[in-house]
Coordinates of C-alpha atoms and ligand atoms in Angstrom, one line a residue:
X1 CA 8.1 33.6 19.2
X2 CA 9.6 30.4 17.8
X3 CA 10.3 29.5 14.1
X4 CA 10.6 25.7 14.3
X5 CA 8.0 23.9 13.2
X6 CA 7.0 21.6 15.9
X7 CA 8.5 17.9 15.7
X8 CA 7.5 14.9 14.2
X9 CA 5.9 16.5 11.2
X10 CA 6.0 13.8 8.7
X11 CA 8.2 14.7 5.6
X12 CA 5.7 14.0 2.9
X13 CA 4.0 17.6 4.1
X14 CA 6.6 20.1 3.5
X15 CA 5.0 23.3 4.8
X16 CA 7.7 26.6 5.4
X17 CA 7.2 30.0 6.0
X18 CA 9.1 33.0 5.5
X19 CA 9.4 34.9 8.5
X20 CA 9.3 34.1 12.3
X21 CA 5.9 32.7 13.0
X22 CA 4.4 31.9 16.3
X23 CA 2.6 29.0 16.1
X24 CA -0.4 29.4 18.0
X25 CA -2.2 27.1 16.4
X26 CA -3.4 23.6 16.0
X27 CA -5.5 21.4 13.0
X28 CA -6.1 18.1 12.0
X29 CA -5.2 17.7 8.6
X30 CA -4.6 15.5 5.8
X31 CA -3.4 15.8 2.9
X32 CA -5.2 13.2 0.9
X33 CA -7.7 10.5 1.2
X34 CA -7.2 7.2 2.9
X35 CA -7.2 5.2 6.2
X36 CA -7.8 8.6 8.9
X37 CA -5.2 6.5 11.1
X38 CA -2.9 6.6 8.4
X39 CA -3.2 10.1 6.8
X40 CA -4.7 12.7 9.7
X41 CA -2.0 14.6 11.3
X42 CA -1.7 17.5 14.0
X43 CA -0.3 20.9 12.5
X44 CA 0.2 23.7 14.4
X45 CA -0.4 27.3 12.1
X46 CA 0.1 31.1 13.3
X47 CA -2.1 33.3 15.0
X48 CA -5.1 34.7 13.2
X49 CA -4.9 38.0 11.5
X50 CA -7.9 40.7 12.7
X51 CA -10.9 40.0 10.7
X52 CA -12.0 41.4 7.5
X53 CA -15.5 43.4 7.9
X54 CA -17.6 40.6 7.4
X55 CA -16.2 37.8 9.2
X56 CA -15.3 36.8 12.4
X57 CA -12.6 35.0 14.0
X58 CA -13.1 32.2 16.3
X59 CA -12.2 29.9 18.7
X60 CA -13.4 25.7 18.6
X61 CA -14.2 24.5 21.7
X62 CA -15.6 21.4 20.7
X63 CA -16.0 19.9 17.4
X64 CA -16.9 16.1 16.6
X65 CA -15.8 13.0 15.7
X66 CA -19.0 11.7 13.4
X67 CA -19.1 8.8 11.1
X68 CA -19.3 11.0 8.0
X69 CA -16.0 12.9 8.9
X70 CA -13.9 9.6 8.5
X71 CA -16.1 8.5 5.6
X72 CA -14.9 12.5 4.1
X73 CA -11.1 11.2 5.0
X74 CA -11.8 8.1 3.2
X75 CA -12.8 9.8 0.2
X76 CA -16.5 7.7 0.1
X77 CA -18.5 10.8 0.9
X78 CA -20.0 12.9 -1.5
X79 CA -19.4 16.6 0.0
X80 CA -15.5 17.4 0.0
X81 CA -14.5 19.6 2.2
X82 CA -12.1 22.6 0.2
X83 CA -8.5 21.8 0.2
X84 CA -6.6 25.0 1.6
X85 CA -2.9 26.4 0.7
X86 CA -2.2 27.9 3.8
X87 CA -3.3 28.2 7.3
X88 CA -3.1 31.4 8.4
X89 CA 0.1 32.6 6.3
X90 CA 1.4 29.0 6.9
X91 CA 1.9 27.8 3.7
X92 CA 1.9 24.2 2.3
X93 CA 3.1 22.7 -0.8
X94 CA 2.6 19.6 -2.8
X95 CA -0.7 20.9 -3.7
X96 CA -2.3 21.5 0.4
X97 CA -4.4 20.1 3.0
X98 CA -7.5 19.8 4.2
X99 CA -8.7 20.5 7.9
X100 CA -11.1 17.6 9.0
X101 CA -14.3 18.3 11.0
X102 CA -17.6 19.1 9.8
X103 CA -19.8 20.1 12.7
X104 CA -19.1 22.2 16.1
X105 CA -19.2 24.6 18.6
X106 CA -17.1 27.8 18.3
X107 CA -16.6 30.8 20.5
X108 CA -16.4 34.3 18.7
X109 CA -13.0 36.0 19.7
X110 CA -13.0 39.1 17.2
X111 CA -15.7 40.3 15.0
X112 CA -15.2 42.3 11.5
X113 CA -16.1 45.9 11.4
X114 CA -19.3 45.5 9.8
X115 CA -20.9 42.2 11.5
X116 CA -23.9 42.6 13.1
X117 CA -25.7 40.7 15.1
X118 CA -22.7 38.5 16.9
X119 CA -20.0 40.0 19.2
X120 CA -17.3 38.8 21.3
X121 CA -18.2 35.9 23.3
X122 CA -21.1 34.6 21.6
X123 CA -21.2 30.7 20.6
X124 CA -21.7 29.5 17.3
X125 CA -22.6 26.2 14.8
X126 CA -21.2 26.0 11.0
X127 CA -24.4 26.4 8.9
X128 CA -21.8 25.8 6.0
X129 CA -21.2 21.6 5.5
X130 CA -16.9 20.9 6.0
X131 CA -16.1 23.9 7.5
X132 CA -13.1 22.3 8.6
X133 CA -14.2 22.1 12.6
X134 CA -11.0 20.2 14.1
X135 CA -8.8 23.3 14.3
X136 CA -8.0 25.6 17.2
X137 CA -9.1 28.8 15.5
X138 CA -10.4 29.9 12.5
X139 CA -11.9 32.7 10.2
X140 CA -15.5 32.4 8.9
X141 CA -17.7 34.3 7.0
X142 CA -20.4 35.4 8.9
X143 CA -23.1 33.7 7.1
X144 CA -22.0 30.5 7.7
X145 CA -22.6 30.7 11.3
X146 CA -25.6 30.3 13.2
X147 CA -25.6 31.7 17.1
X148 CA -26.3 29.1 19.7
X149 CA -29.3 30.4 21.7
X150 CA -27.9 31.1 25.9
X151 CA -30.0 28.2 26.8
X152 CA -28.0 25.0 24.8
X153 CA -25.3 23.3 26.7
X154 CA -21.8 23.1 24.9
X155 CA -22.2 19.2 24.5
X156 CA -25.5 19.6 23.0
X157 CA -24.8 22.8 20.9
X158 CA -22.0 21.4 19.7
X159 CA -23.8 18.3 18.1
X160 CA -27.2 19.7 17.2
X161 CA -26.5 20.7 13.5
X162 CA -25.7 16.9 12.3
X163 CA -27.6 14.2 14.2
X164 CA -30.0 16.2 16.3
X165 CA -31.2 17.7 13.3
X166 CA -31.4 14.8 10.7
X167 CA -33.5 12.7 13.7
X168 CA -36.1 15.6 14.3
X169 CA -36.5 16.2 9.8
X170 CA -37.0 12.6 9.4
X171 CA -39.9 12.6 11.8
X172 CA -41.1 15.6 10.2
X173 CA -41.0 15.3 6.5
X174 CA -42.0 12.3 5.4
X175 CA -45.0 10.7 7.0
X176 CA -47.9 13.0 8.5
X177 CA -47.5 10.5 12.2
X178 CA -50.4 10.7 15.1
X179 CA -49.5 10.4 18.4
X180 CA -50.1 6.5 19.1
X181 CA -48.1 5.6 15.7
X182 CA -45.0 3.5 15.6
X183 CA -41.3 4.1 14.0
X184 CA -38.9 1.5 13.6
X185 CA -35.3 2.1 13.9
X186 CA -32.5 0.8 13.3
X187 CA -29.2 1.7 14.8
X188 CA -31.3 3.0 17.6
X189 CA -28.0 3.6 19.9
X190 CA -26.5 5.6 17.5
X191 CA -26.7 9.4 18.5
X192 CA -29.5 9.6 15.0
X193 CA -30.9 6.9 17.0
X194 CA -31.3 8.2 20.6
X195 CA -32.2 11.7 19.1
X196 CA -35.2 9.5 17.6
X197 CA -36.1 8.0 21.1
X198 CA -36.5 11.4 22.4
X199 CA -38.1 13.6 19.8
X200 CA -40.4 10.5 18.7
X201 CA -41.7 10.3 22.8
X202 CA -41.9 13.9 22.8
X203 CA -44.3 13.4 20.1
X204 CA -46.4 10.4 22.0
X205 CA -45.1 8.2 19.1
X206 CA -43.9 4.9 20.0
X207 CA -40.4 3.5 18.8
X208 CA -39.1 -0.3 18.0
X209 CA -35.6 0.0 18.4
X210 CA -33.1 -2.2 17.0
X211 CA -29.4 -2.6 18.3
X212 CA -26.7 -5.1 17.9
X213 CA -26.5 -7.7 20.4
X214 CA -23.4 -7.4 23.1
X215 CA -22.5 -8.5 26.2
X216 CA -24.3 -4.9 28.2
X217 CA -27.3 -5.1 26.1
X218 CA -29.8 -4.9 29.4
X219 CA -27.7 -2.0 30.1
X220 CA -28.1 -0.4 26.6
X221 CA -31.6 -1.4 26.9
X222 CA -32.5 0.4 29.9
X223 CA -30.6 3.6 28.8
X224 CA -32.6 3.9 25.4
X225 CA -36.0 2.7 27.3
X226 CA -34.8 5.9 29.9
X227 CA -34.6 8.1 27.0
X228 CA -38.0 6.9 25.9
X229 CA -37.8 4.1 23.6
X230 CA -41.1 1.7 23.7
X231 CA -39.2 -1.3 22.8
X232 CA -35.7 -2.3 22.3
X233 CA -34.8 -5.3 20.6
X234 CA -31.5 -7.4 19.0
X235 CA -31.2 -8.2 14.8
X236 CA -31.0 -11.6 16.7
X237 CA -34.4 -11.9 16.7
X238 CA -34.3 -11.1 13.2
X239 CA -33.1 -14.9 12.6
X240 CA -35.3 -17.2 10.6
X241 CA -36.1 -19.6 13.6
X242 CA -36.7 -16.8 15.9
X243 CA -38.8 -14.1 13.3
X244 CA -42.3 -15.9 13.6
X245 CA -42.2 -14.9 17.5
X246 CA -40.6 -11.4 16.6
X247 CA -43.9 -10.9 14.3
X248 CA -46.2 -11.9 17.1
X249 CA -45.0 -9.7 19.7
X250 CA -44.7 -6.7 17.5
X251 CA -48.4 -7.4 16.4
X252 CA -49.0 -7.3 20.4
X253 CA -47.6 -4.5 21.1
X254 CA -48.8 -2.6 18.2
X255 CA -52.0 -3.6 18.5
X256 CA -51.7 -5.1 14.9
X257 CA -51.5 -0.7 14.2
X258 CA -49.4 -0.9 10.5
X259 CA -45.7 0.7 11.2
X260 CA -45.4 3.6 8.5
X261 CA -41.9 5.0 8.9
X262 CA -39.2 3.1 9.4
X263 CA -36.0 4.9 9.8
X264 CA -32.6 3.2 8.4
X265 CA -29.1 4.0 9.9
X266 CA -28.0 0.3 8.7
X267 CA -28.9 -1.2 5.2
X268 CA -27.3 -4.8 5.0
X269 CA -29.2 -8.2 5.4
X270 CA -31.2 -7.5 8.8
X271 CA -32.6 -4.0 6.9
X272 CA -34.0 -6.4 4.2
X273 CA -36.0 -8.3 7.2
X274 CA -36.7 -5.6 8.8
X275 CA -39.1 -4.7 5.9
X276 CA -41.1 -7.2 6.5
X277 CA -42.4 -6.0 9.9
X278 CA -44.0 -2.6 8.4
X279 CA -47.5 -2.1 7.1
X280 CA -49.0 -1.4 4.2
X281 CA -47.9 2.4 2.5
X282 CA -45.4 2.3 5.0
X283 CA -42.0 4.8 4.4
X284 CA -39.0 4.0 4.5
X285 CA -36.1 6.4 4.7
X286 CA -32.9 5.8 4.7
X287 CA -30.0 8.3 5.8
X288 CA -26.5 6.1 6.8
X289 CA -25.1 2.6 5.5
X290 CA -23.1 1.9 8.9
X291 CA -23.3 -1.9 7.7
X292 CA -21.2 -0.9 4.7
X293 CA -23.6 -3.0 2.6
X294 CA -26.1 -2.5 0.4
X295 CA -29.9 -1.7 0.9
X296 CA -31.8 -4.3 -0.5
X297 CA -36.0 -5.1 -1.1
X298 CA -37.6 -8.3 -2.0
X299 CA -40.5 -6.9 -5.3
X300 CA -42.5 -8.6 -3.8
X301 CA -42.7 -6.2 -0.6
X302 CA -42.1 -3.2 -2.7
X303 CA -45.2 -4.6 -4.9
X304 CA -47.8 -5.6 -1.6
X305 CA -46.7 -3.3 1.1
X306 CA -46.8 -0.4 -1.4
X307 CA -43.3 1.0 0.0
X308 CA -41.8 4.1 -0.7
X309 CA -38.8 4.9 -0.2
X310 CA -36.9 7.9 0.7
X311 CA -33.4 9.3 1.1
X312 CA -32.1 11.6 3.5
X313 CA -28.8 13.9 3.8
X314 CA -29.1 17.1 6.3
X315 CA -26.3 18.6 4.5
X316 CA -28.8 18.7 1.2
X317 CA -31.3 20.3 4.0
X318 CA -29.1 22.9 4.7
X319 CA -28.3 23.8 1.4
X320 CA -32.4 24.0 0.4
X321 CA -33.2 25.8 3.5
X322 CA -33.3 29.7 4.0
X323 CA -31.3 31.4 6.9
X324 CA -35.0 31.9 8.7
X325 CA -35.5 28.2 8.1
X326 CA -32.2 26.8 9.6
X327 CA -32.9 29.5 12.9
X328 CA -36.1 27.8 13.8
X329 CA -34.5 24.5 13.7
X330 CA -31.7 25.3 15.9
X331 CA -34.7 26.9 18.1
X332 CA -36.8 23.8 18.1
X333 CA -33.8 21.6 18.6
X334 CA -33.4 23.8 21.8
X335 CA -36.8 24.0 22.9
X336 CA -36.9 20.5 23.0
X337 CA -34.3 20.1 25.9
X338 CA -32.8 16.8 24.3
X339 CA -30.4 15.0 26.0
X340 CA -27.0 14.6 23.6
X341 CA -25.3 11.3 23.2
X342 CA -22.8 10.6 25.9
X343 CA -19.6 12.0 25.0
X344 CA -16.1 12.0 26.0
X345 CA -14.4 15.0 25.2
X346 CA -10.6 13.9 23.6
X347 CA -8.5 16.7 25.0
X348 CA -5.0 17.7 22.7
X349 CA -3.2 19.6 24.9
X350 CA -1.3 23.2 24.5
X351 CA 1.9 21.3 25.1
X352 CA 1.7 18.5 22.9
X353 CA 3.9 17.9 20.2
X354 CA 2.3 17.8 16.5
X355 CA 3.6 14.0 16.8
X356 CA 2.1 13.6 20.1
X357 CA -1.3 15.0 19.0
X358 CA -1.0 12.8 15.7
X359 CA -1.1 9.5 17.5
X360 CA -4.0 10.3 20.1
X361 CA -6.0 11.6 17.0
X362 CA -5.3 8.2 15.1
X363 CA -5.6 6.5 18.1
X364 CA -9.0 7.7 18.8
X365 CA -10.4 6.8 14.8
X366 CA -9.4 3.5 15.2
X367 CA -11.2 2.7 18.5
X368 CA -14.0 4.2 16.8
X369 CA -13.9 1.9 13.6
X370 CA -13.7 -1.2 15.6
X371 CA -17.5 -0.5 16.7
X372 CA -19.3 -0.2 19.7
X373 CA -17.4 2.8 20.9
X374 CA -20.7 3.8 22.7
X375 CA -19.6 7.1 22.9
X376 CA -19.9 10.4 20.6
X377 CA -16.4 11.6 20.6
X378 CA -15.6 15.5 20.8
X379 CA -12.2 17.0 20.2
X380 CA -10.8 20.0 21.8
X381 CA -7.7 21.4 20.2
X382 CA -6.0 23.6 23.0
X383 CA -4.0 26.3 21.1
X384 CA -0.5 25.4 21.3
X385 CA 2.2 27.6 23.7
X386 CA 4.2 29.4 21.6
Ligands
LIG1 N1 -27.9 11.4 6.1 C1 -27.7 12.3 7.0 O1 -28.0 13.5 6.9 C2 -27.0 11.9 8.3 C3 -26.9 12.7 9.4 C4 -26.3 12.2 10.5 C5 -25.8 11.0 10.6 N2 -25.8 10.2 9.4 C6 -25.3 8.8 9.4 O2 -26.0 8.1 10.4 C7 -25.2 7.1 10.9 C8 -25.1 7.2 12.4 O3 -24.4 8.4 12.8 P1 -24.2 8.8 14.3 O4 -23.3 9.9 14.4 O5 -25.5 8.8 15.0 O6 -23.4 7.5 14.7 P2 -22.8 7.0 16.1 O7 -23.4 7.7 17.2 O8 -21.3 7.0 15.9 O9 -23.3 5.4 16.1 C9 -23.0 4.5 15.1 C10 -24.1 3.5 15.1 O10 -23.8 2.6 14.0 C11 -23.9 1.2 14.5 N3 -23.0 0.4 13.7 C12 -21.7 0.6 13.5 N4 -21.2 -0.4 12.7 C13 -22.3 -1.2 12.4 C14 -22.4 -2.4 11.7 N5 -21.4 -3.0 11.0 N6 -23.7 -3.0 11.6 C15 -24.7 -2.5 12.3 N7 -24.6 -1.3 13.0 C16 -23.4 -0.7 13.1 C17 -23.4 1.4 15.9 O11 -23.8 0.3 16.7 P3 -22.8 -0.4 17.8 O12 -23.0 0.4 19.0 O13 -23.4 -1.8 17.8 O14 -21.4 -0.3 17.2 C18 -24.2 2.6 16.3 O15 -25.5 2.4 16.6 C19 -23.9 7.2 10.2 O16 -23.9 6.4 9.0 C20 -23.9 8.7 9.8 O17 -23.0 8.9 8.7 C21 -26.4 10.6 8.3

């Protein structure tokens, strides 16, 4: 039993407690929006107390790192995750955090009298968007979990809900595709992107890929054509001097078939030319900005290609969807044995200090803004020694 807080806790977050506390505990918070390598910081928090009758307590074992979670930090997202008072009986002032983390995998350690249908040991996902994932530990209500069917890996389970879901709904509900058809994609090695690949070959739908050039890109290329992609191709080729001969070989290999969906990650300048490579009453549907710029059509395409075009945001899929509804997803995602983006798992150990934690979680958010991380990463928060 200890009642220091752990050290290097930055004095701007004055958070005290009464009594003795053991702090068995660890989040990433932050107490307002802004750079993540600037404002997320480790906080260790007491034990949890026994569940109330419908909730559960539980433990994270691994929760991701995904674009939208530093977009949340930056305060550019539209869902906001709740601010909180306390953690556990740990109280903050100047107005309280909030716990990063939207999606991941949990274990149930205690289960309120009246739950049915989980117990002890189960694995769960957050059906409810910013549940605050990059903790060790945490108390939910039982209908915000879904259970992870025995046959899901941890790595997979843990990053079905987000991307694995968003790529098999935006094959689904838009265009009405026959085997033989074509997607385009952009972002294509993104984890969106190589849950496309798969569910797309699945399918016997063929995939033009798009990726940014780098020095590895015969490697990247034969890991996405492994995964299933039909084609995979640089926004190099997108180039004015170089987009005639792009044309001619996607009319080869589509057999001059029109593309009808065409699946953005990107927006930006090589969206806007990408356009130009899809058929008549094609779709486009957009779901991430990665570029940071805006989306972009010429009329004229809009006008003689008869485009429509979509958005899409899983987290407004969840929020439509009935309990039965989000099941049979997880099940399907399952059933379909997809292989999850390569992940390293970022490890913060029991005997870290808060400031020690702090800098390996900044650390990590700025590898990952510099770009072509190629990597999903997943944090595990070891519950502290107290
Ligand atoms: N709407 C939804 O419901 C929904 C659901 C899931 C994800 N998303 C969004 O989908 C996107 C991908 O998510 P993810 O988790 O799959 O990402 P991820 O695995 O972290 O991959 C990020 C992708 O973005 C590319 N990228 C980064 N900066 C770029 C730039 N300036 N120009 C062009 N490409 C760039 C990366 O390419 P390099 O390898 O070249 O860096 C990589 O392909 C994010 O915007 C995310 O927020 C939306």
């Amino acid at each position: 039993m200890i009642t220091k807080l752990h050290s290097s806790r930055p004095l701007s977050l004055r958070a005290f407690s009464t009594s003795p506390i053991s702090l068995a505990n660890r989040a990433i918070i932050f107490p307002k929006a802004g750079n993540p390598a600037d404002v997320l910081q480790a906080q260790t928090y007491p034990s949890l107390p026994p569940p109330t009758p419908h909730s559960i307590n539980v433990r994270y074992r691994f929760s991701p790192i995904n674009p939208a979670d530093i977009n949340v930090i930056e305060g550019k997202y539209p869902a906001k995750p709740t601010q909180v008072n306390d953690l556990a009986g740990f109280k903050f002032d100047n107005g309280g955090v909030f716990v990063g983390g939207n999606e991941g995998l949990a274990v149930v350690t205690e289960v309120g009298e009246s739950v049915e249908g989980l117990k002890k040991g189960d694995r769960v996902v957050m059906s409810k968007p910013q549940s605050g994932t990059w903790r060790s530990a945490s108390a939910l209500d039982v209908k915000d979990v879904m259970k992870v069917p025995d046959e899901a890996s941890d790595g997979f389970a843990a990053t079905m809900t987000v991307n694995l879901a968003t790529a098999y709904n935006m094959l689904n509900d838009f265009v009405d595709l026959k085997e033989g058809d074509w997607v385009i994609q952009n972002g294509a090695n993104s984890a969106v992107g190589q849950a496309v690949i798969q569910i797309a070959a699945h399918r016997g739908l063929k995939t033009l890929n798009f990726v940014r050039n780098r020095k590895n890109f015969d490697e990247l290329k034969s890991q996405l054509t492994n995964l299933g992609a039909t084609q995979v191709i640089t926004y190099d080729e997108l180039a004015p001097d170089s987009f005639k001969d792009l044309r001619s070989k996607v009319q080869q290999w589509t057999g001059g078939n029109p593309i009808r969906l065409f699946l953005n990650c990107v927006s930006g300048p090589t969206t806007t030319s990408l356009l130009r490579l899809l058929g008549k009453d094609a779709h486009l549907v957009s779901y991430g900005a990665m570029s940071k710029e805006p989306l972009s059509m010429p009329t004229s395409l809009f006008i003689f290609k008869n485009l429509t075009c979509h958005g899409f945001w899983q987290s407004r899929w969840y929020e439509d969807a009935t309990e039965e509804e989000k099941r049979e997803l997880v099940e399907k995602l399952v059933g379909l044995k997809l292989k999850e983006a390569e992940h390293e798992v970022l490890t913060i150990p029991a005997g870290d200090s808060d400031g020690v934690a702090t800098e390996k979680v900044r650390d990590v958010v700025r590898k990952l803004a510099k770009g072509q991380y190629g990597k999903k990463v997943l944090l595990n928060i070891e519950q502290p020694v107290d």
